[in-house]
Coordinates of N, CA and C in Angstrom, one line a residue:
M1 N 47.7 123.9 95.7 CA 48.7 124.3 96.6 C 50.0 124.6 95.9
L2 N 50.6 125.8 96.1 CA 51.8 126.2 95.4 C 53.0 125.5 95.9
Q3 N 53.9 125.1 95.0 CA 55.1 124.4 95.4 C 56.1 125.5 95.9
T4 N 56.6 125.3 97.1 CA 57.6 126.3 97.6 C 58.9 126.1 96.9
A5 N 59.7 127.2 96.9 CA 61.0 127.1 96.3 C 62.0 126.5 97.3
P6 N 63.1 125.9 96.8 CA 64.0 125.3 97.7 C 64.8 126.4 98.4
N7 N 65.2 126.1 99.7 CA 65.9 127.0 100.5 C 67.4 126.8 100.2
I8 N 67.9 127.7 99.4 CA 69.3 127.6 99.0 C 70.3 127.7 100.2
A9 N 70.0 128.7 101.1 CA 70.9 128.8 102.2 C 70.9 127.6 103.1
Y10 N 69.7 126.9 103.2 CA 69.7 125.7 104.0 C 70.5 124.6 103.3
L11 N 70.3 124.4 102.0 CA 71.0 123.4 101.3 C 72.5 123.5 101.4
K12 N 73.0 124.7 101.3 CA 74.5 124.9 101.4 C 74.9 124.5 102.8
A13 N 74.2 125.0 103.8 CA 74.6 124.7 105.2 C 74.4 123.3 105.6
A14 N 73.3 122.6 105.1 CA 73.1 121.2 105.5 C 74.2 120.3 104.8
W15 N 74.5 120.6 103.6 CA 75.5 119.8 102.9 C 76.9 120.0 103.6
A16 N 77.2 121.2 104.0 CA 78.4 121.5 104.8 C 78.4 120.7 106.1
A17 N 77.3 120.7 106.8 CA 77.2 120.0 108.0 C 77.4 118.5 107.8
F18 N 76.7 118.0 106.8 CA 76.9 116.5 106.5 C 78.3 116.2 106.2
A19 N 79.0 117.0 105.4 CA 80.4 116.7 105.0 C 81.3 116.8 106.2
G20 N 80.9 117.7 107.2 CA 81.8 117.9 108.4 C 81.8 116.7 109.3
I21 N 80.9 115.7 109.2 CA 80.9 114.6 110.1 C 80.8 113.3 109.3
S22 N 81.2 113.3 108.0 CA 81.1 112.1 107.1 C 82.4 111.9 106.4
G23 N 82.5 110.7 105.8 CA 83.7 110.4 105.0 C 85.0 110.6 105.8
P24 N 85.9 111.4 105.2 CA 87.2 111.6 105.9 C 87.0 112.4 107.2
N25 N 85.9 113.0 107.4 CA 85.6 113.8 108.6 C 84.7 113.0 109.6
A26 N 84.6 111.7 109.4 CA 83.6 110.9 110.2 C 83.9 110.9 111.7
Q27 N 85.2 111.1 112.0 CA 85.6 111.2 113.5 C 85.8 112.6 114.0
Q28 N 85.6 113.6 113.1 CA 85.8 114.9 113.6 C 84.8 115.3 114.6
S29 N 85.2 116.2 115.6 CA 84.3 116.6 116.6 C 83.2 117.5 116.0
Y30 N 82.1 117.6 116.7 CA 81.0 118.5 116.2 C 81.5 119.9 116.2
E31 N 82.2 120.3 117.2 CA 82.7 121.7 117.3 C 83.6 122.0 116.1
A32 N 84.5 121.1 115.8 CA 85.4 121.3 114.6 C 84.6 121.3 113.3
A33 N 83.4 120.6 113.3 CA 82.6 120.6 112.1 C 81.7 121.9 112.0
G34 N 81.8 122.7 113.0 CA 81.0 124.0 113.0 C 79.6 123.8 113.4
L35 N 79.3 122.7 114.1 CA 77.9 122.4 114.6 C 77.7 122.8 116.0
S36 N 76.5 123.3 116.3 CA 76.1 123.7 117.7 C 74.8 123.1 117.9
F37 N 74.4 122.9 119.2 CA 73.2 122.2 119.6 C 72.5 123.0 120.7
T38 N 71.2 123.1 120.6 CA 70.4 123.8 121.6 C 69.2 122.9 121.9
R39 N 69.1 122.6 123.2 CA 67.9 121.7 123.6 C 66.7 122.6 123.9
V40 N 65.6 122.2 123.2 CA 64.3 122.9 123.4 C 63.3 121.9 123.7
N41 N 62.8 121.9 124.9 CA 61.8 120.9 125.4 C 62.4 119.5 125.2
H42 N 61.7 118.7 124.3 CA 62.2 117.3 124.1 C 62.9 117.1 122.8
S43 N 63.4 118.2 122.2 CA 64.1 118.2 121.0 C 65.5 118.9 121.1
T44 N 66.4 118.6 120.1 CA 67.6 119.2 120.0 C 67.7 119.9 118.6
L45 N 67.9 121.2 118.7 CA 68.1 122.0 117.4 C 69.5 122.0 117.0
V46 N 69.8 121.6 115.8 CA 71.2 121.5 115.3 C 71.4 122.7 114.3
R47 N 72.5 123.4 114.5 CA 72.8 124.5 113.6 C 74.2 124.4 113.0
K48 N 74.3 124.8 111.8 CA 75.7 124.9 111.2 C 75.9 126.4 111.0
N49 N 76.8 126.9 111.8 CA 77.0 128.4 111.9 C 75.7 129.0 112.4
D50 N 75.0 129.8 111.6 CA 73.8 130.4 112.1 C 72.5 129.8 111.5
V51 N 72.7 128.7 110.7 CA 71.5 128.1 110.0 C 71.1 126.8 110.7
Q52 N 69.8 126.7 111.0 CA 69.3 125.5 111.6 C 69.3 124.4 110.5
V53 N 69.9 123.3 110.7 CA 70.0 122.3 109.7 C 69.3 121.0 110.1
S54 N 68.9 120.8 111.3 CA 68.2 119.6 111.7 C 67.5 119.8 113.1
T55 N 66.5 119.0 113.3 CA 65.9 118.9 114.6 C 65.9 117.4 115.0
M56 N 66.6 117.1 116.1 CA 66.8 115.7 116.6 C 66.2 115.5 118.0
P57 N 65.9 114.3 118.3 CA 65.5 114.0 119.7 C 66.6 114.3 120.7
I58 N 66.4 114.2 121.9 CA 67.4 114.5 122.9 C 68.6 113.5 122.8
H59 N 68.3 112.2 122.6 CA 69.4 111.2 122.4 C 69.4 110.7 121.0
Y60 N 70.6 110.7 120.4 CA 70.8 110.3 119.0 C 72.2 109.9 118.7
T61 N 72.4 109.2 117.7 CA 73.8 108.8 117.3 C 74.3 109.7 116.2
R62 N 75.6 109.6 115.9 CA 76.1 110.4 114.8 C 75.6 109.9 113.5
H63 N 75.4 108.6 113.4 CA 74.7 108.1 112.1 C 73.3 108.6 112.0
E64 N 72.6 108.7 113.0 CA 71.2 109.2 113.0 C 71.2 110.7 112.6
L65 N 72.2 111.4 113.1 CA 72.3 112.8 112.7 C 72.6 113.0 111.2
R66 N 73.5 112.1 110.7 CA 73.8 112.2 109.2 C 72.5 111.9 108.4
V67 N 71.8 110.8 108.8 CA 70.6 110.4 108.1 C 69.6 111.6 108.2
G68 N 69.5 112.2 109.3 CA 68.6 113.3 109.5 C 68.9 114.5 108.5
F69 N 70.2 114.8 108.4 CA 70.6 115.8 107.4 C 70.1 115.4 106.0
L70 N 70.4 114.2 105.6 CA 70.0 113.8 104.3 C 68.5 113.7 104.0
G71 N 67.7 113.4 105.0 CA 66.3 113.4 104.9 C 65.8 114.8 104.6
R72 N 66.3 115.8 105.3 CA 65.8 117.2 105.1 C 66.4 117.7 103.8
I73 N 67.6 117.3 103.4 CA 68.2 117.7 102.2 C 67.3 117.2 101.0
E74 N 66.9 115.9 101.1 CA 66.1 115.3 100.1 C 64.8 116.1 99.8
N75 N 64.2 116.6 100.9 CA 63.0 117.5 100.7 C 63.3 118.7 99.9
E76 N 64.4 119.3 100.1 CA 64.8 120.5 99.4 C 65.2 120.2 98.0
V77 N 65.8 119.0 97.8 CA 66.2 118.6 96.4 C 65.0 118.4 95.6
R78 N 63.9 117.8 96.1 CA 62.7 117.6 95.4 C 62.1 118.9 94.9
K79 N 62.2 119.9 95.8 CA 61.7 121.3 95.4 C 62.6 121.8 94.3
A80 N 63.9 121.6 94.4 CA 64.8 122.1 93.3 C 64.5 121.5 92.0
V81 N 64.3 120.2 92.0 CA 64.0 119.4 90.8 C 62.7 119.9 90.2
N82 N 61.7 120.2 91.0 CA 60.4 120.7 90.5 C 60.6 122.1 89.8
E83 N 61.5 122.9 90.4 CA 61.8 124.2 89.8 C 62.5 124.1 88.5
L84 N 63.5 123.2 88.5 CA 64.2 122.9 87.2 C 63.3 122.4 86.1
E85 N 62.5 121.4 86.5 CA 61.7 120.8 85.5 C 60.7 121.8 84.8
A86 N 60.1 122.6 85.7 CA 59.1 123.6 85.2 C 59.7 124.5 84.1
V87 N 60.9 125.0 84.4 CA 61.6 125.9 83.5 C 62.1 125.2 82.2
L88 N 62.7 124.1 82.4 CA 63.1 123.3 81.2 C 61.9 122.9 80.3
Y89 N 60.8 122.5 80.9 CA 59.7 122.2 80.1 C 59.2 123.4 79.3
R90 N 59.3 124.6 79.9 CA 58.8 125.8 79.3 C 59.8 126.3 78.2
D91 N 61.1 126.3 78.5 CA 62.1 127.0 77.7 C 62.9 126.1 76.8
L92 N 63.1 124.9 77.1 CA 64.1 124.1 76.3 C 63.4 123.5 75.0
C93 N 64.0 123.8 73.9 CA 63.5 123.3 72.6 C 64.2 122.0 72.2
L94 N 63.6 120.9 72.4 CA 64.2 119.6 72.1 C 64.3 119.4 70.6
P95 N 65.4 118.8 70.2 CA 65.6 118.5 68.8 C 64.5 117.4 68.4
E96 N 64.1 117.5 67.2 CA 63.0 116.5 66.8 C 63.5 115.1 67.0
G97 N 62.6 114.2 67.5 CA 62.9 112.8 67.7 C 63.7 112.6 68.9
H98 N 63.8 113.5 69.8 CA 64.5 113.4 71.1 C 63.6 113.6 72.3
E99 N 64.1 113.1 73.4 CA 63.3 113.2 74.7 C 64.3 113.6 75.8
W100 N 63.8 114.1 76.8 CA 64.7 114.4 78.0 C 64.2 113.6 79.2
M101 N 65.1 113.3 80.1 CA 64.8 112.4 81.2 C 65.6 112.9 82.4
I102 N 64.9 113.1 83.5 CA 65.5 113.4 84.8 C 65.7 112.2 85.6
E103 N 67.0 111.9 86.0 CA 67.3 110.6 86.7 C 67.1 110.9 88.2
L104 N 65.9 111.2 88.6 CA 65.6 111.6 90.0 C 65.7 110.4 90.9
D105 N 65.1 109.3 90.5 CA 65.1 108.1 91.4 C 66.5 107.7 91.8
E106 N 67.4 107.6 90.7 CA 68.7 107.1 91.0 C 69.5 108.2 91.8
C107 N 69.2 109.4 91.5 CA 69.9 110.5 92.3 C 69.5 110.4 93.8
L108 N 68.2 110.2 94.1 CA 67.8 110.1 95.5 C 68.4 108.8 96.2
R109 N 68.4 107.7 95.4 CA 69.0 106.5 96.0 C 70.5 106.8 96.4
M110 N 71.2 107.4 95.5 CA 72.6 107.7 95.8 C 72.8 108.7 96.9
L111 N 71.9 109.6 96.9 CA 71.9 110.6 98.0 C 71.8 110.0 99.4
R112 N 70.8 109.1 99.5 CA 70.5 108.4 100.7 C 71.6 107.5 101.2
R113 N 72.2 106.8 100.2 CA 73.2 105.8 100.5 C 74.6 106.4 100.7
R114 N 75.0 107.4 99.9 CA 76.4 107.9 99.9 C 76.5 109.4 100.1
G115 N 75.4 110.1 100.2 CA 75.5 111.5 100.3 C 75.9 112.1 98.9
H116 N 75.5 111.4 97.9 CA 75.8 111.9 96.5 C 75.0 113.2 96.2
R117 N 75.7 114.2 95.6 CA 75.0 115.5 95.5 C 74.9 116.0 94.1
S118 N 74.7 115.2 93.1 CA 74.5 115.7 91.8 C 73.3 114.9 91.1
L119 N 72.7 115.5 90.2 CA 71.5 115.0 89.5 C 71.8 115.1 88.0
S120 N 71.6 114.0 87.2 CA 71.8 114.0 85.8 C 70.4 114.2 85.1
I121 N 70.4 115.1 84.1 CA 69.2 115.3 83.2 C 69.8 115.1 81.8
L122 N 69.2 114.1 81.1 CA 69.7 113.7 79.8 C 68.8 114.0 78.7
I123 N 69.4 114.3 77.6 CA 68.6 114.4 76.3 C 69.2 113.4 75.4
Q124 N 68.4 112.6 74.8 CA 68.8 111.5 73.9 C 67.7 111.2 72.9
P125 N 68.1 110.5 71.8 CA 67.0 110.1 70.8 C 65.9 109.3 71.5
D126 N 64.7 109.5 71.1 CA 63.6 108.7 71.5 C 63.8 107.3 71.1
S127 N 63.5 106.3 71.9 CA 63.7 104.9 71.5 C 62.9 104.5 70.3
S128 N 61.8 105.2 70.1 CA 61.0 104.9 68.9 C 61.3 105.7 67.7
A129 N 62.3 106.6 67.8 CA 62.6 107.5 66.6 C 64.0 107.2 66.1
T130 N 64.1 107.5 64.8 CA 65.5 107.4 64.2 C 65.8 108.7 63.5
P131 N 66.1 109.8 64.3 CA 66.3 111.1 63.7 C 67.6 111.1 62.8
D132 N 67.6 112.0 61.8 CA 68.8 112.1 61.0 C 70.0 112.7 61.8
T133 N 69.6 113.5 62.7 CA 70.7 114.1 63.6 C 70.4 113.6 65.0
R134 N 71.5 113.1 65.6 CA 71.4 112.5 67.0 C 72.1 113.5 67.9
V135 N 71.5 113.7 69.0 CA 72.0 114.6 70.1 C 72.1 113.8 71.4
R136 N 73.2 114.1 72.1 CA 73.4 113.5 73.4 C 73.8 114.7 74.3
V137 N 73.0 114.8 75.4 CA 73.3 115.9 76.3 C 73.2 115.4 77.7
E138 N 74.1 115.8 78.6 CA 74.0 115.6 80.0 C 74.1 116.9 80.7
M139 N 73.0 117.2 81.5 CA 73.0 118.4 82.4 C 73.3 117.8 83.8
R140 N 74.5 118.0 84.3 CA 74.8 117.5 85.6 C 74.6 118.6 86.6
V141 N 73.5 118.6 87.3 CA 73.1 119.6 88.2 C 73.6 119.3 89.6
Y142 N 74.2 120.2 90.3 CA 74.6 120.0 91.7 C 73.6 120.5 92.7
L143 N 73.5 119.7 93.7 CA 72.3 119.9 94.7 C 72.7 120.6 95.9
D144 N 74.0 121.1 96.0 CA 74.4 121.9 97.2 C 74.3 123.4 96.9
S145 N 74.2 123.8 95.6 CA 74.0 125.2 95.2 C 73.6 125.2 93.7
P146 N 73.0 126.2 93.2 CA 72.5 126.2 91.8 C 73.7 126.3 90.8
R147 N 74.2 125.2 90.5 CA 75.3 125.2 89.5 C 75.2 123.9 88.7
A148 N 75.9 123.8 87.6 CA 75.8 122.7 86.7 C 77.0 122.5 85.9
C149 N 77.2 121.4 85.3 CA 78.2 121.1 84.2 C 77.4 120.6 83.0
L150 N 77.7 121.2 81.8 CA 76.9 120.8 80.6 C 77.8 120.1 79.7
F151 N 77.3 119.0 79.1 CA 78.0 118.2 78.1 C 77.0 118.0 76.9
A152 N 77.4 118.4 75.7 CA 76.5 118.3 74.6 C 77.2 118.0 73.3
S153 N 76.7 117.0 72.6 CA 77.3 116.6 71.4 C 76.3 116.2 70.4
A154 N 76.6 116.2 69.1 CA 75.7 115.8 68.1 C 76.4 115.1 66.9
A155 N 75.6 114.4 66.2 CA 76.2 113.7 65.0 C 75.1 113.5 63.9
D156 N 75.6 113.6 62.7 CA 74.7 113.3 61.6 C 75.5 112.5 60.5
A157 N 74.9 112.4 59.3 CA 75.6 111.6 58.3 C 76.9 112.2 57.8
T158 N 77.1 113.5 58.0 CA 78.3 114.1 57.5 C 79.4 114.1 58.5
T159 N 79.2 113.7 59.8 CA 80.2 113.8 60.8 C 80.8 112.4 61.0
N160 N 82.1 112.5 61.5 CA 82.7 111.2 61.8 C 82.6 111.0 63.3
G161 N 81.4 110.5 63.7 CA 81.0 110.4 65.1 C 80.5 111.7 65.7
F162 N 80.4 111.8 67.0 CA 79.8 112.9 67.6 C 80.8 114.1 67.7
V163 N 80.3 115.3 67.6 CA 81.1 116.5 67.8 C 80.6 117.2 69.0
D164 N 81.5 117.9 69.6 CA 81.2 118.7 70.8 C 80.5 120.0 70.5
L165 N 79.2 120.1 70.9 CA 78.5 121.4 70.6 C 78.9 122.6 71.4
L166 N 79.6 122.3 72.5 CA 80.0 123.4 73.3 C 81.6 123.6 73.4
E167 N 82.2 123.1 72.3 CA 83.7 123.1 72.3 C 84.3 124.5 72.5
E168 N 83.6 125.5 71.8 CA 84.2 126.8 71.9 C 83.5 127.7 72.9
A169 N 82.6 127.1 73.7 CA 81.9 127.9 74.7 C 82.8 128.2 75.9
P170 N 82.7 129.4 76.5 CA 83.5 129.7 77.7 C 83.1 128.9 78.9
K171 N 84.0 128.9 79.9 CA 83.7 128.0 81.0 C 82.4 128.4 81.7
R172 N 82.1 129.7 81.8 CA 80.9 130.2 82.5 C 79.6 129.6 81.8
V173 N 79.7 129.2 80.5 CA 78.6 128.6 79.8 C 78.6 127.1 80.1
R174 N 79.7 126.5 80.0 CA 79.8 125.1 80.3 C 79.5 124.7 81.7
V175 N 79.9 125.6 82.6 CA 79.7 125.4 84.1 C 78.9 126.6 84.6
P176 N 77.6 126.7 84.4 CA 76.8 127.8 84.8 C 76.5 127.8 86.3
R177 N 76.3 129.0 86.8 CA 75.9 129.2 88.2 C 74.8 130.2 88.2
A178 N 73.9 130.2 89.2 CA 72.8 131.1 89.3 C 72.4 131.3 90.7
A179 N 71.5 132.2 90.9 CA 71.0 132.5 92.3 C 70.0 131.5 92.8
N180 N 69.3 130.8 91.8 CA 68.4 129.8 92.2 C 68.2 128.8 91.0
Y181 N 67.5 127.7 91.3 CA 67.5 126.6 90.3 C 66.6 127.0 89.1
G182 N 65.6 127.9 89.2 CA 64.9 128.3 88.1 C 65.8 129.1 87.1
E183 N 66.6 130.1 87.7 CA 67.5 130.8 86.8 C 68.5 129.9 86.2
L184 N 69.0 128.9 86.9 CA 69.9 128.0 86.3 C 69.3 127.2 85.1
A185 N 68.1 126.8 85.3 CA 67.4 126.1 84.2 C 67.3 127.0 83.0
A186 N 67.0 128.3 83.2 CA 66.8 129.2 82.1 C 68.1 129.4 81.4
Q187 N 69.2 129.5 82.1 CA 70.6 129.6 81.5 C 70.9 128.4 80.7
I188 N 70.6 127.2 81.2 CA 70.9 126.0 80.5 C 70.1 125.9 79.3
S189 N 68.8 126.2 79.3 CA 67.9 126.2 78.2 C 68.4 127.1 77.1
S190 N 68.8 128.3 77.4 CA 69.3 129.2 76.4 C 70.6 128.7 75.8
T191 N 71.5 128.2 76.6 CA 72.8 127.7 76.0 C 72.5 126.5 75.1
L192 N 71.7 125.6 75.5 CA 71.4 124.4 74.6 C 70.6 124.8 73.4
N193 N 69.7 125.6 73.5 CA 68.9 126.0 72.3 C 69.8 126.7 71.3
E194 N 70.7 127.5 71.7 CA 71.7 128.1 70.8 C 72.6 127.1 70.2
A195 N 73.1 126.2 71.0 CA 74.0 125.1 70.5 C 73.3 124.3 69.5
F196 N 72.0 123.9 69.7 CA 71.3 123.0 68.8 C 71.1 123.8 67.4
A197 N 70.7 125.1 67.5 CA 70.4 125.8 66.3 C 71.7 126.1 65.5
A198 N 72.8 126.2 66.2 CA 74.1 126.6 65.5 C 74.8 125.3 64.9
F199 N 74.3 124.1 65.2 CA 75.0 123.0 64.6 C 74.9 123.1 63.1
P200 N 76.1 123.1 62.4 CA 76.1 123.5 60.9 C 75.6 122.5 60.0
R201 N 75.5 121.2 60.4 CA 75.2 120.1 59.5 C 73.7 119.8 59.4
A202 N 72.9 120.3 60.2 CA 71.5 120.0 60.2 C 70.7 121.1 60.9
Q203 N 69.5 121.2 60.6 CA 68.6 122.1 61.4 C 68.0 121.2 62.5
L204 N 68.4 121.5 63.8 CA 68.0 120.6 64.8 C 66.7 121.0 65.5
A205 N 66.4 122.3 65.6 CA 65.3 122.7 66.4 C 64.0 122.2 65.8
A206 N 63.2 121.6 66.6 CA 61.9 121.1 66.2 C 61.0 122.2 65.7

């Protein structure tokens, strides 16, 4: 069975709907939050502007509505992570002695508890390796639309601690945006591969 792609329009609308009735907007009216409701048989269809963002029973609480948003968002987030992972696995050239890790479990815990909307993907030395050059990378991917913030540094015997590999990179490189999460992962891979290869004190690419 093929994995379907995440619905980007849904993600944007669902996060906006959740924000409209959460946190500082917890007491805001549904109308002010841009939500509309249509009863169909024994269900209530919930829309944010023109996008259906949830299906609820006839009777529900505001808390249950928020939880419903997050449940459906989580399904789309898992699809986004699958898309990211497939492209990173294909395109990203890890430095020798390093590994990458997607902090999905922690991301989903924070999403369910607080509506947290970012995912960290890390590159760091393998615990069993002692590479001459050490790299630390965080890809902070946002789950409301295909965008990210990149942080990358490296150190070897000639440096005084870690140096920023993206220090001279323009903002569009450090904070990439794309039409979908596959394109975002391809951009990130290209940026990091170039940064690893350009590090002047060691040859990083495996």
